[in-house]
Coordinates of C-alpha atoms and ligand atoms in Angstrom, one line a residue:
M1 CA 61.8 72.3 -61.1
A2 CA 61.4 70.5 -57.8
L3 CA 60.4 66.9 -57.9
R4 CA 57.2 67.5 -56.1
D5 CA 56.2 70.0 -58.9
R6 CA 57.3 67.6 -61.5
L7 CA 55.2 64.9 -60.1
A8 CA 52.3 67.4 -59.8
A9 CA 52.8 68.1 -63.5
D10 CA 52.4 64.4 -64.1
E11 CA 49.1 64.6 -62.5
R12 CA 48.0 67.4 -64.7
G13 CA 48.6 65.0 -67.5
G14 CA 51.7 66.7 -68.9
Q15 CA 53.1 63.8 -71.0
D16 CA 56.3 65.7 -71.6
N17 CA 57.1 65.5 -67.9
D18 CA 55.9 62.1 -67.1
L19 CA 59.1 61.0 -65.6
A20 CA 57.7 58.4 -63.4
A21 CA 55.8 56.7 -66.2
V22 CA 58.8 56.6 -68.5
Y23 CA 61.1 55.1 -65.9
R24 CA 58.4 52.6 -64.7
E25 CA 58.1 51.4 -68.3
R26 CA 61.9 51.1 -68.7
L27 CA 62.2 49.3 -65.4
L28 CA 59.6 46.7 -66.5
E29 CA 61.4 46.2 -69.8
E30 CA 64.8 45.8 -68.2
I31 CA 63.9 43.6 -65.3
D32 CA 63.7 39.8 -65.6
V33 CA 60.1 39.1 -64.7
D34 CA 60.6 35.3 -64.2
E35 CA 63.4 36.0 -61.8
L36 CA 61.2 38.5 -59.9
A37 CA 58.4 35.9 -59.6
R38 CA 60.8 33.7 -57.6
L39 CA 61.6 36.4 -55.0
S40 CA 59.8 37.2 -51.9
P41 CA 57.8 40.5 -51.9
A42 CA 60.6 42.2 -49.9
Q43 CA 63.4 40.9 -52.1
R44 CA 61.4 41.9 -55.2
R45 CA 61.2 45.5 -54.0
V46 CA 65.0 45.6 -53.2
R47 CA 65.8 44.2 -56.6
M48 CA 63.6 46.7 -58.4
E49 CA 65.0 49.6 -56.4
R50 CA 68.5 48.6 -57.3
V51 CA 67.9 48.3 -61.0
L52 CA 66.0 51.6 -61.1
S53 CA 68.6 53.5 -59.1
R54 CA 71.3 52.3 -61.5
M55 CA 69.2 53.4 -64.5
L56 CA 68.6 56.8 -63.0
S57 CA 72.2 57.4 -62.1
L58 CA 73.3 56.4 -65.6
D59 CA 71.0 58.6 -67.7
G60 CA 68.4 60.2 -65.4
P61 CA 67.8 63.8 -64.6
V62 CA 69.9 65.6 -62.0
L63 CA 68.2 64.9 -58.6
S64 CA 69.2 65.3 -55.0
A65 CA 69.6 62.0 -53.1
R66 CA 66.3 62.6 -51.4
E67 CA 64.5 63.4 -54.6
R68 CA 65.9 60.3 -56.2
S69 CA 64.8 58.1 -53.4
V70 CA 61.3 59.5 -53.4
L71 CA 61.1 58.9 -57.1
V72 CA 62.5 55.4 -56.9
Q73 CA 60.0 54.6 -54.2
R74 CA 57.1 55.9 -56.2
I75 CA 58.0 54.1 -59.4
V76 CA 58.6 50.8 -57.6
D77 CA 55.4 51.1 -55.7
E78 CA 53.5 51.6 -58.9
A79 CA 55.3 48.9 -60.7
L80 CA 54.6 46.5 -57.9
G81 CA 50.9 46.9 -58.5
L82 CA 49.2 48.6 -55.7
G83 CA 51.0 52.0 -56.1
V84 CA 51.4 54.1 -53.0
L85 CA 49.6 51.5 -50.9
E86 CA 52.5 49.1 -51.2
P87 CA 54.4 50.3 -48.2
L88 CA 51.3 50.1 -46.1
L89 CA 50.6 46.6 -47.3
A90 CA 54.2 45.7 -46.5
D91 CA 53.9 46.9 -43.0
E92 CA 52.9 44.0 -40.8
S93 CA 51.5 46.2 -38.1
V94 CA 48.8 47.7 -40.3
T95 CA 45.6 45.8 -40.0
E96 CA 43.3 48.1 -42.0
I97 CA 43.9 50.6 -44.8
M98 CA 41.1 53.1 -45.3
V99 CA 41.3 55.3 -48.4
N100 CA 38.7 58.1 -48.4
G101 CA 39.4 59.7 -51.8
P102 CA 42.9 60.4 -53.2
H103 CA 44.1 62.6 -50.4
D104 CA 42.9 61.0 -47.2
V105 CA 44.4 57.7 -46.2
F106 CA 44.1 56.2 -42.7
V107 CA 45.4 53.0 -41.3
E108 CA 44.6 51.0 -38.2
R109 CA 47.6 49.7 -36.1
Y110 CA 47.1 47.9 -32.9
G111 CA 43.4 48.7 -32.9
K112 CA 44.0 52.5 -33.3
I113 CA 43.2 54.6 -36.4
E114 CA 45.8 57.1 -37.6
R115 CA 46.1 59.3 -40.6
V116 CA 49.1 58.6 -42.8
P117 CA 50.9 60.9 -45.3
T118 CA 50.2 58.5 -48.2
R119 CA 48.4 60.3 -51.1
F120 CA 47.4 59.4 -54.6
T121 CA 48.4 62.0 -57.1
S122 CA 44.9 62.1 -58.6
V123 CA 41.5 60.5 -58.6
A124 CA 42.6 58.8 -61.8
Q125 CA 45.6 57.2 -60.1
L126 CA 43.3 56.0 -57.3
H127 CA 40.9 54.5 -59.8
Q128 CA 43.8 52.8 -61.5
T129 CA 44.9 51.2 -58.2
I130 CA 41.3 50.1 -57.4
D131 CA 41.0 48.6 -60.9
R132 CA 44.2 46.6 -60.4
I133 CA 43.0 45.3 -57.0
V134 CA 39.5 44.3 -58.0
S135 CA 40.6 42.9 -61.4
Q136 CA 42.6 40.2 -59.5
V137 CA 39.3 38.7 -58.6
N138 CA 37.7 39.4 -62.0
R139 CA 35.5 42.2 -60.6
R140 CA 35.2 45.7 -61.8
V141 CA 34.0 48.9 -60.3
D142 CA 32.1 51.4 -62.5
E143 CA 28.9 53.2 -62.8
S144 CA 26.9 50.0 -63.2
S145 CA 28.5 48.3 -60.2
P146 CA 29.6 51.1 -57.9
M147 CA 30.1 48.8 -54.9
V148 CA 32.4 45.8 -54.7
D149 CA 33.2 43.6 -51.8
A150 CA 35.8 40.9 -52.4
R151 CA 38.5 38.8 -50.9
L152 CA 41.9 39.0 -52.6
P153 CA 43.9 35.8 -53.4
T154 CA 46.3 37.0 -50.7
G155 CA 43.5 36.9 -48.1
E156 CA 42.7 40.6 -47.6
R157 CA 39.2 41.8 -47.7
V158 CA 38.5 44.7 -50.0
N159 CA 35.5 47.0 -50.2
V160 CA 35.2 49.7 -52.8
I161 CA 32.4 52.2 -53.2
I162 CA 32.7 55.1 -55.7
P163 CA 30.8 58.3 -56.5
P164 CA 28.0 59.2 -56.7
L165 CA 27.4 56.8 -53.8
A166 CA 30.5 57.9 -52.0
L167 CA 30.5 61.7 -51.9
D168 CA 34.2 62.4 -51.5
G169 CA 35.7 60.3 -54.1
P170 CA 36.5 56.6 -54.6
T171 CA 36.6 55.0 -51.2
M172 CA 38.4 51.8 -50.5
T173 CA 38.7 49.8 -47.3
I174 CA 41.3 47.0 -47.1
R175 CA 41.1 44.7 -44.1
R176 CA 44.0 42.4 -43.5
F177 CA 44.2 39.5 -41.3
P178 CA 47.4 39.3 -39.4
T179 CA 48.6 35.9 -38.1
P180 CA 46.0 35.3 -35.4
F181 CA 46.9 35.1 -31.8
R182 CA 47.1 31.7 -30.1
M183 CA 45.6 31.3 -26.6
A184 CA 49.2 31.4 -25.2
E185 CA 49.9 34.7 -26.9
L186 CA 46.6 36.2 -25.5
V187 CA 47.7 35.1 -22.1
E188 CA 51.1 36.7 -22.6
R189 CA 49.4 40.0 -23.6
G190 CA 47.2 39.9 -20.5
T191 CA 43.9 39.3 -22.4
L192 CA 43.2 36.6 -19.8
D193 CA 45.2 34.7 -17.3
T194 CA 46.5 31.1 -17.3
S195 CA 43.8 29.7 -15.1
T196 CA 41.0 31.3 -17.1
A197 CA 42.6 29.9 -20.3
A198 CA 42.8 26.5 -18.7
L199 CA 39.2 26.6 -17.6
L200 CA 38.0 27.7 -21.1
G201 CA 40.2 25.0 -22.7
A202 CA 38.4 22.4 -20.5
C203 CA 35.0 23.8 -21.6
V204 CA 35.9 23.6 -25.3
R205 CA 37.3 20.1 -25.0
G206 CA 34.3 19.1 -22.8
R207 CA 32.0 20.1 -25.7
L208 CA 30.2 23.0 -23.9
N209 CA 28.5 25.5 -26.1
V210 CA 30.3 28.8 -25.8
I211 CA 29.3 32.4 -26.7
V212 CA 32.0 35.1 -27.1
S213 CA 30.5 38.5 -26.6
G214 CA 31.7 42.1 -26.6
G215 CA 31.5 45.4 -28.5
T216 CA 32.8 46.1 -31.9
G217 CA 36.6 45.7 -32.0
S218 CA 36.7 44.2 -28.5
G219 CA 38.5 41.2 -30.0
K220 CA 35.7 38.7 -30.3
T221 CA 36.8 37.2 -33.6
T222 CA 40.4 37.0 -32.4
F223 CA 39.3 35.3 -29.3
L224 CA 37.0 32.9 -31.1
N225 CA 39.9 31.9 -33.3
A226 CA 42.2 31.3 -30.3
L227 CA 39.4 29.4 -28.5
S228 CA 38.9 27.2 -31.6
G229 CA 42.5 26.3 -31.4
M230 CA 41.6 24.2 -28.3
I231 CA 39.3 21.9 -30.3
P232 CA 40.9 18.5 -30.7
Q233 CA 42.7 17.9 -33.9
H234 CA 40.6 15.1 -35.4
E235 CA 37.2 16.8 -35.2
R236 CA 35.3 18.0 -38.3
I237 CA 34.7 21.7 -37.9
V238 CA 32.5 23.8 -40.1
T239 CA 33.0 27.6 -39.8
I240 CA 30.4 30.0 -41.0
E241 CA 31.1 33.7 -41.5
D242 CA 30.0 36.8 -43.4
A243 CA 33.6 37.6 -44.3
A244 CA 36.0 34.8 -43.6
E245 CA 38.3 36.0 -40.9
L246 CA 38.9 32.9 -38.9
S247 CA 42.0 30.8 -39.6
L248 CA 41.8 27.5 -37.8
Q249 CA 44.9 25.4 -37.4
Q250 CA 43.1 22.0 -37.3
G251 CA 43.4 19.5 -40.1
H252 CA 39.7 19.0 -40.8
V253 CA 38.0 22.4 -41.3
V254 CA 35.4 23.4 -43.9
R255 CA 35.0 27.1 -44.3
L256 CA 31.8 28.6 -45.5
E257 CA 31.2 32.3 -46.3
S258 CA 27.9 34.0 -47.1
R259 CA 27.4 35.9 -50.3
P260 CA 25.6 39.2 -51.0
A261 CA 23.0 39.5 -53.7
N262 CA 24.2 40.3 -57.2
V263 CA 23.4 43.5 -59.0
E264 CA 19.9 42.2 -60.0
G265 CA 19.3 41.5 -56.3
R266 CA 19.5 37.7 -56.6
G267 CA 21.7 34.9 -55.5
A268 CA 22.2 36.0 -51.9
V269 CA 23.3 33.2 -49.5
I270 CA 22.9 34.3 -45.9
I271 CA 24.4 32.9 -42.7
R272 CA 21.1 31.2 -42.0
D273 CA 21.3 29.2 -45.2
L274 CA 24.8 28.2 -44.4
V275 CA 23.9 27.1 -40.8
R276 CA 21.1 24.9 -42.2
N277 CA 23.4 23.5 -44.8
A278 CA 26.2 22.9 -42.2
L279 CA 23.8 20.6 -40.3
R280 CA 23.8 18.2 -43.3
M281 CA 27.6 18.1 -43.4
R282 CA 28.1 15.9 -40.4
P283 CA 30.0 18.5 -38.4
D284 CA 31.4 17.7 -35.0
R285 CA 31.4 21.4 -34.3
I286 CA 29.8 24.5 -35.9
I287 CA 31.5 27.8 -35.5
V288 CA 29.5 30.9 -36.4
G289 CA 31.7 34.0 -36.8
E290 CA 29.0 36.4 -35.6
V291 CA 25.2 36.0 -35.1
R292 CA 23.4 39.1 -36.1
G293 CA 19.8 38.0 -36.9
G294 CA 17.5 35.1 -37.5
E295 CA 20.3 32.6 -37.9
T296 CA 20.6 32.8 -34.2
L297 CA 17.6 30.5 -33.9
D298 CA 19.1 28.0 -36.3
M299 CA 22.3 28.0 -34.3
L300 CA 20.5 27.5 -31.0
Q301 CA 18.6 24.6 -32.5
A302 CA 21.8 23.1 -33.8
M303 CA 23.3 23.4 -30.4
N304 CA 20.3 21.7 -28.9
T305 CA 20.2 18.8 -31.4
G306 CA 23.5 17.2 -30.7
H307 CA 26.0 19.7 -32.1
D308 CA 27.6 20.3 -28.8
G309 CA 30.8 22.2 -28.5
S310 CA 29.7 24.9 -30.9
I311 CA 31.0 28.4 -30.6
A312 CA 29.7 31.8 -31.9
T313 CA 30.2 35.5 -31.2
V314 CA 27.6 38.1 -30.5
H315 CA 27.6 41.8 -30.1
A316 CA 26.7 42.6 -26.4
N317 CA 27.6 44.9 -23.5
T318 CA 27.9 42.3 -20.8
A319 CA 27.9 38.6 -20.5
R320 CA 24.3 38.7 -19.1
D321 CA 23.3 41.1 -21.9
A322 CA 24.6 38.5 -24.5
L323 CA 21.7 36.1 -23.5
G324 CA 19.2 38.9 -23.9
R325 CA 20.7 39.7 -27.3
L326 CA 20.5 36.1 -28.4
E327 CA 16.9 36.1 -27.5
T328 CA 16.2 39.3 -29.5
L329 CA 18.1 38.0 -32.5
A330 CA 16.5 34.6 -32.4
S331 CA 13.1 36.4 -32.4
M332 CA 14.0 38.0 -35.7
S333 CA 13.6 34.8 -37.6
E334 CA 10.4 34.3 -39.5
V335 CA 9.4 31.5 -37.1
D336 CA 7.2 33.2 -34.5
L337 CA 8.1 31.7 -31.2
P338 CA 6.8 32.8 -27.8
V339 CA 9.5 34.4 -25.6
A340 CA 9.2 31.5 -23.1
T341 CA 10.2 29.0 -25.9
L342 CA 13.1 31.1 -26.9
R343 CA 14.3 31.3 -23.4
D344 CA 14.0 27.6 -23.1
Q345 CA 16.2 27.2 -26.2
I346 CA 18.8 29.6 -24.9
N347 CA 18.9 28.1 -21.4
S348 CA 19.4 24.6 -22.8
A349 CA 21.8 25.6 -25.6
I350 CA 24.2 28.0 -24.0
D351 CA 26.6 26.8 -21.4
V352 CA 29.3 29.5 -21.1
V353 CA 29.6 33.2 -22.1
V354 CA 33.0 34.8 -22.4
H355 CA 32.7 38.6 -22.4
L356 CA 35.5 40.8 -23.8
E357 CA 36.1 44.5 -23.4
R358 CA 38.3 47.0 -25.0
A359 CA 39.8 49.2 -22.3
L360 CA 40.7 52.9 -22.4
D361 CA 44.3 52.1 -23.3
G362 CA 43.2 50.0 -26.3
S363 CA 44.0 46.7 -24.6
R364 CA 41.4 43.9 -25.0
R365 CA 40.5 41.7 -22.1
V366 CA 38.2 38.9 -20.9
V367 CA 36.2 40.8 -18.3
E368 CA 33.7 38.1 -17.5
V369 CA 33.3 34.4 -17.9
G370 CA 29.8 33.3 -16.9
A371 CA 28.1 29.9 -16.7
V372 CA 24.4 29.7 -17.5
T373 CA 22.7 27.9 -14.6
S374 CA 19.0 28.6 -15.4
H375 CA 16.9 25.8 -16.9
R376 CA 13.9 25.6 -19.2
R377 CA 11.8 28.7 -19.1
E378 CA 13.4 30.3 -16.1
E379 CA 14.7 33.8 -16.1
Y380 CA 18.4 33.8 -17.2
E381 CA 20.8 33.1 -14.5
L382 CA 24.5 33.6 -15.1
V383 CA 27.0 32.6 -12.5
L384 CA 30.3 34.4 -12.9
L385 CA 33.3 31.9 -13.0
V386 CA 35.8 34.7 -13.5
R387 CA 35.7 38.5 -13.5
F388 CA 38.3 41.0 -14.2
V389 CA 38.7 43.6 -11.4
A390 CA 40.6 46.7 -12.7
D391 CA 43.0 48.7 -10.6
P392 CA 42.5 52.4 -10.4
V393 CA 43.8 53.9 -13.6
G394 CA 47.0 55.9 -13.0
A395 CA 48.5 58.9 -14.9
E396 CA 49.9 56.7 -17.7
R397 CA 46.4 55.5 -18.3
V398 CA 47.5 51.9 -18.6
V399 CA 44.8 49.5 -17.5
S400 CA 45.8 46.7 -15.1
G401 CA 44.0 44.5 -12.7
T402 CA 43.3 41.0 -11.5
F403 CA 41.3 38.1 -12.9
V404 CA 39.3 36.9 -9.9
P405 CA 38.0 33.3 -10.2
A406 CA 34.9 31.9 -8.4
A407 CA 33.8 28.3 -7.8
V408 CA 32.5 26.4 -10.8
P409 CA 28.8 25.5 -10.1
P410 CA 28.2 21.8 -9.4
E411 CA 26.3 21.0 -12.5
L412 CA 29.0 22.4 -14.8
A413 CA 31.7 20.8 -12.7
E414 CA 30.0 17.5 -13.1
R415 CA 29.9 17.9 -16.9
L416 CA 33.5 18.8 -17.1
H417 CA 34.4 15.9 -14.8
R418 CA 32.4 13.5 -16.9
A419 CA 34.3 14.7 -20.0
G420 CA 37.6 13.9 -18.2
E421 CA 38.5 17.4 -17.5
T422 CA 40.0 18.7 -14.3
V423 CA 37.8 21.3 -12.6
P424 CA 39.8 24.1 -11.0
V425 CA 39.2 24.3 -7.2
V426 CA 38.8 27.8 -6.1
H427 CA 39.4 28.7 -2.5
A428 CA 37.6 31.7 -1.1
P429 CA 39.9 34.7 -1.0
Ligands
ADP1 N1 43.5 40.3 -27.2 C1 44.0 41.2 -28.1 N2 45.1 41.9 -27.8 C2 45.5 42.8 -28.7 N3 44.9 43.1 -29.9 C3 43.8 42.5 -30.2 C4 43.2 41.5 -29.3 N4 42.1 41.0 -29.8 C5 41.9 41.7 -31.0 N5 42.9 42.6 -31.2 C6 43.0 43.5 -32.3 O1 41.9 44.3 -32.3 C7 41.3 44.4 -33.6 C8 39.8 44.0 -33.6 O2 39.8 42.6 -33.2 P1 38.6 41.6 -33.7 O3 38.9 40.3 -33.1 O4 38.3 41.7 -35.1 O5 37.3 42.3 -32.9 P2 35.8 42.1 -33.1 O6 35.6 40.7 -33.7 O7 35.2 42.1 -31.6 O8 35.2 43.2 -33.8 C9 42.2 43.6 -34.5 O9 43.1 44.6 -35.1 C10 42.9 42.7 -33.6 O10 44.2 42.4 -34.1
MG2 MG1 34.5 40.3 -35.4

C-alpha cells in the first residue's frame, strides 16, 4: 500500500494502520526530553529526525527513501506540537498563515498571499492542532466559545473561529511578527530616501506630532515602528494597540493592549480607555498603533495638552485625506463637538503626515510627507515636504522613481531649529 493511502487510512481511523501515531509515540519515549529542551528549534528538529530515521530503518516497514522522508517529516511535525504547520512556522519569510479548513492553507510572504500544499489529514487533526495552540494560553475553542483571539508566548497572534460560525471548517489565522525593519533598512529597500529619513528623524526628535497614513498593508505599522526607533533612548514611551505588533528598541517602554469583551459581553477595554489611562502614566510620548474611532479625540487632546512628539497611524488614501479621516473618527466619540472645534484640535495637534502606499509590484513607499500649516479653525492646509514621483512602469512592472523634496515652511523650520535640529535646505530644481 502506498504511503499516501496508508496515511489516508490513518485518517479513516484505522487503528491497525496508524503507523505515524505508533512511531510518534515511540519517538517521544526514546528521545531525551530534557536534552531537547536545551536545543534550538532547528536543532530539535534535526535531532528528532535522526532518532526517528534510525528507528524506522531498524524495524520499520519497507519504504522508499521518499516515503520514509515524508513519514519522518510528518511524525516530527506532529511531535513538535503544531503538526503540519511546523515547517511554515519555521520559515522566516512567512508572515501570516491562514488555515481555511483542513485542506486550504495559505501563507503570506513579502506581502503576497499564496496557497501552499500543506494539508491536515482531517478536521479532527486540525482541531487537535488548534487545541494545542490555544491551550498554551489557557484558552479553549468549542461550541460555547467558538471564537478565540490570543497572543502566543512566542509572540504570534492567533485567531480561531469554528463552525457553525465558520462555514467551511475550523479556520485559523496566525500572524507573525518578523524582526521589524529599522529606518536604515527601509532606506535600503527604497521605502524612502536618506534625506526624507533625516527630515523625519529631526521631526521625531524635535517632538512634532506625526501621523502615519496609508491603506491596509501599506506598511503603516512597520513604518511607525521604524519611526519610533528615532525617539531618544531615555524617554518614557507608552504604546497603545489593539493587537500588540510594535516592538520598540528603547529601554523605557510600557506596552498596552486592548481587550475584547468576554463571552458574557463584559470586561472590554478599548483603545480609548487605554489612551486616557496612559495620560496618567507620565508618558513622554504616546504611540497609538492605529486610530479607528472615538479614541482619536482623546489622542488629539493628549497631543494638545503637552504630550508632544506622539505618533499614530490612520487608514487613509492620501496625506490630505488623513486629516479628514481624523476629523471623522474624532466625531465618533460621544462628546458632540462642532466641526470647527474638531478642526481646531486637528490643526493644533498634527504637525506632520507621512503617507505610505503599496505599489503594483508589492513594494511599500513613502509617497508624501506633508506639514500642516493651517491654524485654528481654518480649512486644512498641507504643504508637501516630500513627494514620490514614479517613473513610467516598464514591462517588468517594477516600480521606481524619485523622492522630490520641497522647502520646509518657515514655521516648521523654526520649530526644528529651536529643537536644535538641522533643517534641510532645498534648492529649486
Ligand atoms: N517598507 C516595507 N518594505 C517591505 N515590506 C514591508 C514594508 N512595510 C511593510 N512591509 C510588509 O508588509 C506587510 C504589511 O505591513 P504592515 O506594516 O503591517 O501594514 P499596515 O500596518 O499598513 O497594515 C508586512 O508583511 C510587512 O512585513
Ligand atoms: Mg497596521
